[in-house]
Amino acid sequence: MREILGRRRRLLRGDGKSELISAALTYATQWRWPVLPGVTAHPQGRSRCGCPDPECTVPGAHPFDPGLLAATTDERMVRWWWTNRPAAPIILATGGPAPCAVSLPALPAAHALSALDRMGMRLGPVVASPSRWAILVKPYSMEQLGELLYAKDFVPGSLRFHGEGGYLALPPSETGQGAIGWQRAPLPGSASPWVPDVEAVVDAVVEALTRTGVSAPEL
């Protein structure tokens, strides 16, 4: 009986790892999004990061070895990485050919998305971790973002911007903060998911968050 249960656990773990490499290949080879493996959890506990920083605030949700500049769409490299590190989180290098993102804490994000739906705002994929949701947007420059934010009377400090030189953990990664999934999944079979302009998303999110009763903590 123990042998059967152990075999079943190995098969289940294998399925999860196959799902990771399959997703990484989809991002890299079909959607042309540069990816690389993130840091796996510390052997002494998933809530701790495997990187040298004992106080890492995003355990398992960031690149370390290799560094972010190694992100690629090359199929052979992606296969090699996840064959050798089958449980590694999938990290997207945002900007350039890949989408950027605007993220905010999960609870106000849920309120904001509901408000955006009522406004008729079209959104693309939304990545969800237990603590934050990230709305994928078209690539933008730092100059473009700076002009956009400068024009605002108020921008909640809880908003984070994942632009050129940034990164984001993608589904179905497991990080120290929990599972990464799709709150709004890409349409199946799409060559590359449609994403909105950053201006439209920031305008709508700021308006939604600054309405009475819909606020975001400064996290």
mmCIF file of C-alpha atoms in Angstrom, residues 24-179:
data_model
loop_
_atom_site.group_PDB
_atom_site.id
_atom_site.type_symbol
_atom_site.label_atom_id
_atom_site.label_comp_id
_atom_site.label_asym_id
_atom_site.label_seq_id
_atom_site.Cartn_x
_atom_site.Cartn_y
_atom_site.Cartn_z
ATOM 1 C CA ALA A 24 7.035 28.082 -19.853
ATOM 2 C CA LEU A 25 7.275 26.807 -23.439
ATOM 3 C CA THR A 26 3.930 28.394 -24.335
ATOM 4 C CA TYR A 27 5.038 31.775 -23.005
ATOM 5 C CA ALA A 28 8.431 31.613 -24.708
ATOM 6 C CA THR A 29 7.812 29.927 -28.048
ATOM 7 C CA GLN A 30 4.170 30.756 -28.839
ATOM 8 C CA TRP A 31 3.713 34.159 -27.211
ATOM 9 C CA ARG A 32 7.373 35.261 -27.540
ATOM 10 C CA TRP A 33 7.567 36.357 -23.894
ATOM 11 C CA PRO A 34 11.112 36.089 -22.476
ATOM 12 C CA VAL A 35 11.113 33.897 -19.364
ATOM 13 C CA LEU A 36 13.609 32.383 -16.958
ATOM 14 C CA PRO A 37 13.422 30.200 -13.812
ATOM 15 C CA GLY A 38 12.908 31.875 -10.471
ATOM 16 C CA VAL A 39 14.403 30.970 -7.114
ATOM 17 C CA THR A 40 12.901 27.838 -5.605
ATOM 18 C CA ALA A 41 11.791 27.660 -1.990
ATOM 19 C CA HIS A 42 14.279 27.223 0.826
ATOM 20 C CA PRO A 43 14.712 23.557 1.878
ATOM 21 C CA GLN A 44 13.687 24.476 5.444
ATOM 22 C CA GLY A 45 10.350 26.005 4.475
ATOM 23 C CA ARG A 46 8.405 27.329 1.478
ATOM 24 C CA SER A 47 7.863 30.707 3.133
ATOM 25 C CA ARG A 48 11.624 31.276 3.006
ATOM 26 C CA CYS A 49 13.450 32.064 -0.215
ATOM 27 C CA GLY A 50 16.266 29.983 -1.618
ATOM 28 C CA CYS A 51 18.270 33.141 -2.386
ATOM 29 C CA PRO A 52 21.010 34.417 -0.012
ATOM 30 C CA ASP A 53 18.807 37.202 1.398
ATOM 31 C CA PRO A 54 17.303 35.918 4.712
ATOM 32 C CA GLU A 55 14.759 38.763 4.649
ATOM 33 C CA CYS A 56 13.655 38.364 1.012
ATOM 34 C CA THR A 57 10.184 39.915 0.634
ATOM 35 C CA VAL A 58 9.231 37.977 -2.514
ATOM 36 C CA PRO A 59 10.417 34.413 -1.780
ATOM 37 C CA GLY A 60 10.539 32.314 -4.920
ATOM 38 C CA ALA A 61 8.998 35.076 -7.042
ATOM 39 C CA HIS A 62 12.181 36.602 -8.447
ATOM 40 C CA PRO A 63 15.204 35.645 -10.564
ATOM 41 C CA PHE A 64 18.608 35.097 -9.005
ATOM 42 C CA ASP A 65 20.738 32.543 -10.839
ATOM 43 C CA PRO A 66 20.530 33.127 -13.743
ATOM 44 C CA GLY A 67 19.866 36.845 -13.544
ATOM 45 C CA LEU A 68 17.061 38.692 -15.288
ATOM 46 C CA LEU A 69 19.151 39.459 -18.380
ATOM 47 C CA ALA A 70 19.191 35.727 -19.174
ATOM 48 C CA ALA A 71 15.444 35.702 -19.938
ATOM 49 C CA THR A 72 14.862 34.149 -23.344
ATOM 50 C CA THR A 73 12.335 32.817 -25.835
ATOM 51 C CA ASP A 74 14.712 30.084 -27.003
ATOM 52 C CA GLU A 75 12.973 26.708 -26.806
ATOM 53 C CA ARG A 76 16.142 24.693 -26.139
ATOM 54 C CA MET A 77 17.179 26.937 -23.251
ATOM 55 C CA VAL A 78 13.711 26.888 -21.695
ATOM 56 C CA ARG A 79 13.564 23.094 -21.945
ATOM 57 C CA TRP A 80 17.031 22.777 -20.407
ATOM 58 C CA TRP A 81 16.173 25.069 -17.497
ATOM 59 C CA TRP A 82 12.942 23.309 -16.514
ATOM 60 C CA THR A 83 14.329 19.842 -17.165
ATOM 61 C CA ASN A 84 17.049 20.575 -14.620
ATOM 62 C CA ARG A 85 14.875 22.726 -12.315
ATOM 63 C CA PRO A 86 11.384 21.273 -12.847
ATOM 64 C CA ALA A 87 9.787 22.998 -9.826
ATOM 65 C CA ALA A 88 11.224 26.459 -10.539
ATOM 66 C CA PRO A 89 8.716 29.326 -10.751
ATOM 67 C CA ILE A 90 8.288 30.917 -14.185
ATOM 68 C CA ILE A 91 9.519 34.513 -14.221
ATOM 69 C CA LEU A 92 8.516 36.910 -16.999
ATOM 70 C CA ALA A 93 10.953 39.682 -17.943
ATOM 71 C CA THR A 94 8.483 42.530 -18.407
ATOM 72 C CA GLY A 95 8.817 45.150 -21.127
ATOM 73 C CA GLY A 96 10.409 45.014 -24.557
ATOM 74 C CA PRO A 97 8.636 42.288 -26.536
ATOM 75 C CA ALA A 98 6.673 41.161 -23.462
ATOM 76 C CA PRO A 99 3.802 42.881 -21.658
ATOM 77 C CA CYS A 100 4.346 45.160 -18.703
ATOM 78 C CA ALA A 101 2.013 45.115 -15.693
ATOM 79 C CA VAL A 102 0.272 47.262 -13.091
ATOM 80 C CA SER A 103 -0.235 45.500 -9.753
ATOM 81 C CA LEU A 104 -2.085 46.262 -6.538
ATOM 82 C CA PRO A 105 -3.087 44.416 -3.338
ATOM 83 C CA ALA A 106 -5.532 41.560 -3.903
ATOM 84 C CA LEU A 107 -8.598 42.858 -2.037
ATOM 85 C CA PRO A 108 -8.701 46.358 -3.557
ATOM 86 C CA ALA A 109 -7.774 44.737 -6.893
ATOM 87 C CA ALA A 110 -10.946 42.662 -6.736
ATOM 88 C CA HIS A 111 -12.991 45.818 -6.042
ATOM 89 C CA ALA A 112 -11.176 47.690 -8.827
ATOM 90 C CA LEU A 113 -11.795 44.941 -11.385
ATOM 91 C CA SER A 114 -15.491 44.895 -10.530
ATOM 92 C CA ALA A 115 -15.576 48.674 -10.977
ATOM 93 C CA LEU A 116 -13.747 48.417 -14.301
ATOM 94 C CA ASP A 117 -16.246 45.814 -15.499
ATOM 95 C CA ARG A 118 -19.101 48.163 -14.637
ATOM 96 C CA MET A 119 -17.329 50.935 -16.557
ATOM 97 C CA GLY A 120 -17.086 48.680 -19.598
ATOM 98 C CA MET A 121 -13.277 48.629 -19.473
ATOM 99 C CA ARG A 122 -11.787 45.834 -21.571
ATOM 100 C CA LEU A 123 -9.007 43.994 -19.761
ATOM 101 C CA GLY A 124 -6.575 41.342 -20.861
ATOM 102 C CA PRO A 125 -5.016 38.680 -18.624
ATOM 103 C CA VAL A 126 -4.769 39.330 -14.892
ATOM 104 C CA VAL A 127 -2.209 37.400 -12.813
ATOM 105 C CA ALA A 128 -3.151 36.661 -9.193
ATOM 106 C CA SER A 129 -1.015 35.777 -6.195
ATOM 107 C CA PRO A 130 -2.473 35.505 -2.685
ATOM 108 C CA SER A 131 -1.317 39.046 -1.897
ATOM 109 C CA ARG A 132 -1.356 40.986 -5.194
ATOM 110 C CA TRP A 133 -3.022 40.979 -8.607
ATOM 111 C CA ALA A 134 -1.236 42.214 -11.725
ATOM 112 C CA ILE A 135 -3.040 43.578 -14.798
ATOM 113 C CA LEU A 136 -0.991 42.950 -17.928
ATOM 114 C CA VAL A 137 -0.627 45.972 -20.232
ATOM 115 C CA LYS A 138 1.215 46.882 -23.418
ATOM 116 C CA PRO A 139 4.924 47.684 -23.040
ATOM 117 C CA TYR A 140 5.629 51.255 -21.945
ATOM 118 C CA SER A 141 8.737 53.351 -21.401
ATOM 119 C CA MET A 142 9.731 54.950 -18.110
ATOM 120 C CA GLU A 143 9.283 58.366 -19.759
ATOM 121 C CA GLN A 144 5.742 57.445 -20.789
ATOM 122 C CA LEU A 145 4.932 56.219 -17.289
ATOM 123 C CA GLY A 146 6.459 59.301 -15.677
ATOM 124 C CA GLU A 147 4.361 61.648 -17.813
ATOM 125 C CA LEU A 148 1.253 59.617 -17.071
ATOM 126 C CA LEU A 149 1.752 59.713 -13.298
ATOM 127 C CA TYR A 150 2.801 63.376 -13.285
ATOM 128 C CA ALA A 151 -0.530 64.313 -14.836
ATOM 129 C CA LYS A 152 -2.411 62.694 -11.923
ATOM 130 C CA ASP A 153 -3.468 64.656 -8.855
ATOM 131 C CA PHE A 154 -3.148 61.489 -6.782
ATOM 132 C CA VAL A 155 -1.800 57.997 -7.386
ATOM 133 C CA PRO A 156 -2.255 55.355 -4.631
ATOM 134 C CA GLY A 157 1.093 54.286 -3.232
ATOM 135 C CA SER A 158 -0.084 50.678 -3.319
ATOM 136 C CA LEU A 159 0.183 50.604 -7.129
ATOM 137 C CA ARG A 160 3.328 48.990 -8.482
ATOM 138 C CA PHE A 161 4.571 49.159 -12.041
ATOM 139 C CA HIS A 162 6.400 46.268 -13.676
ATOM 140 C CA GLY A 163 8.040 47.835 -16.717
ATOM 141 C CA GLU A 164 11.276 47.523 -18.670
ATOM 142 C CA GLY A 165 13.847 45.786 -16.469
ATOM 143 C CA GLY A 166 11.137 44.401 -14.172
ATOM 144 C CA TYR A 167 9.722 40.933 -13.666
ATOM 145 C CA LEU A 168 6.581 39.056 -12.699
ATOM 146 C CA ALA A 169 5.912 35.440 -11.643
ATOM 147 C CA LEU A 170 3.508 33.680 -14.020
ATOM 148 C CA PRO A 171 1.068 30.758 -13.545
ATOM 149 C CA PRO A 172 1.258 27.965 -12.576
ATOM 150 C CA SER A 173 4.233 28.860 -10.385
ATOM 151 C CA GLU A 174 4.429 28.027 -6.683
ATOM 152 C CA THR A 175 6.234 30.678 -4.664
ATOM 153 C CA GLY A 176 6.879 31.336 -0.994
ATOM 154 C CA GLN A 177 3.784 33.543 -1.003
ATOM 155 C CA GLY A 178 1.600 30.793 -2.457
ATOM 156 C CA ALA A 179 0.306 29.703 -5.842
#
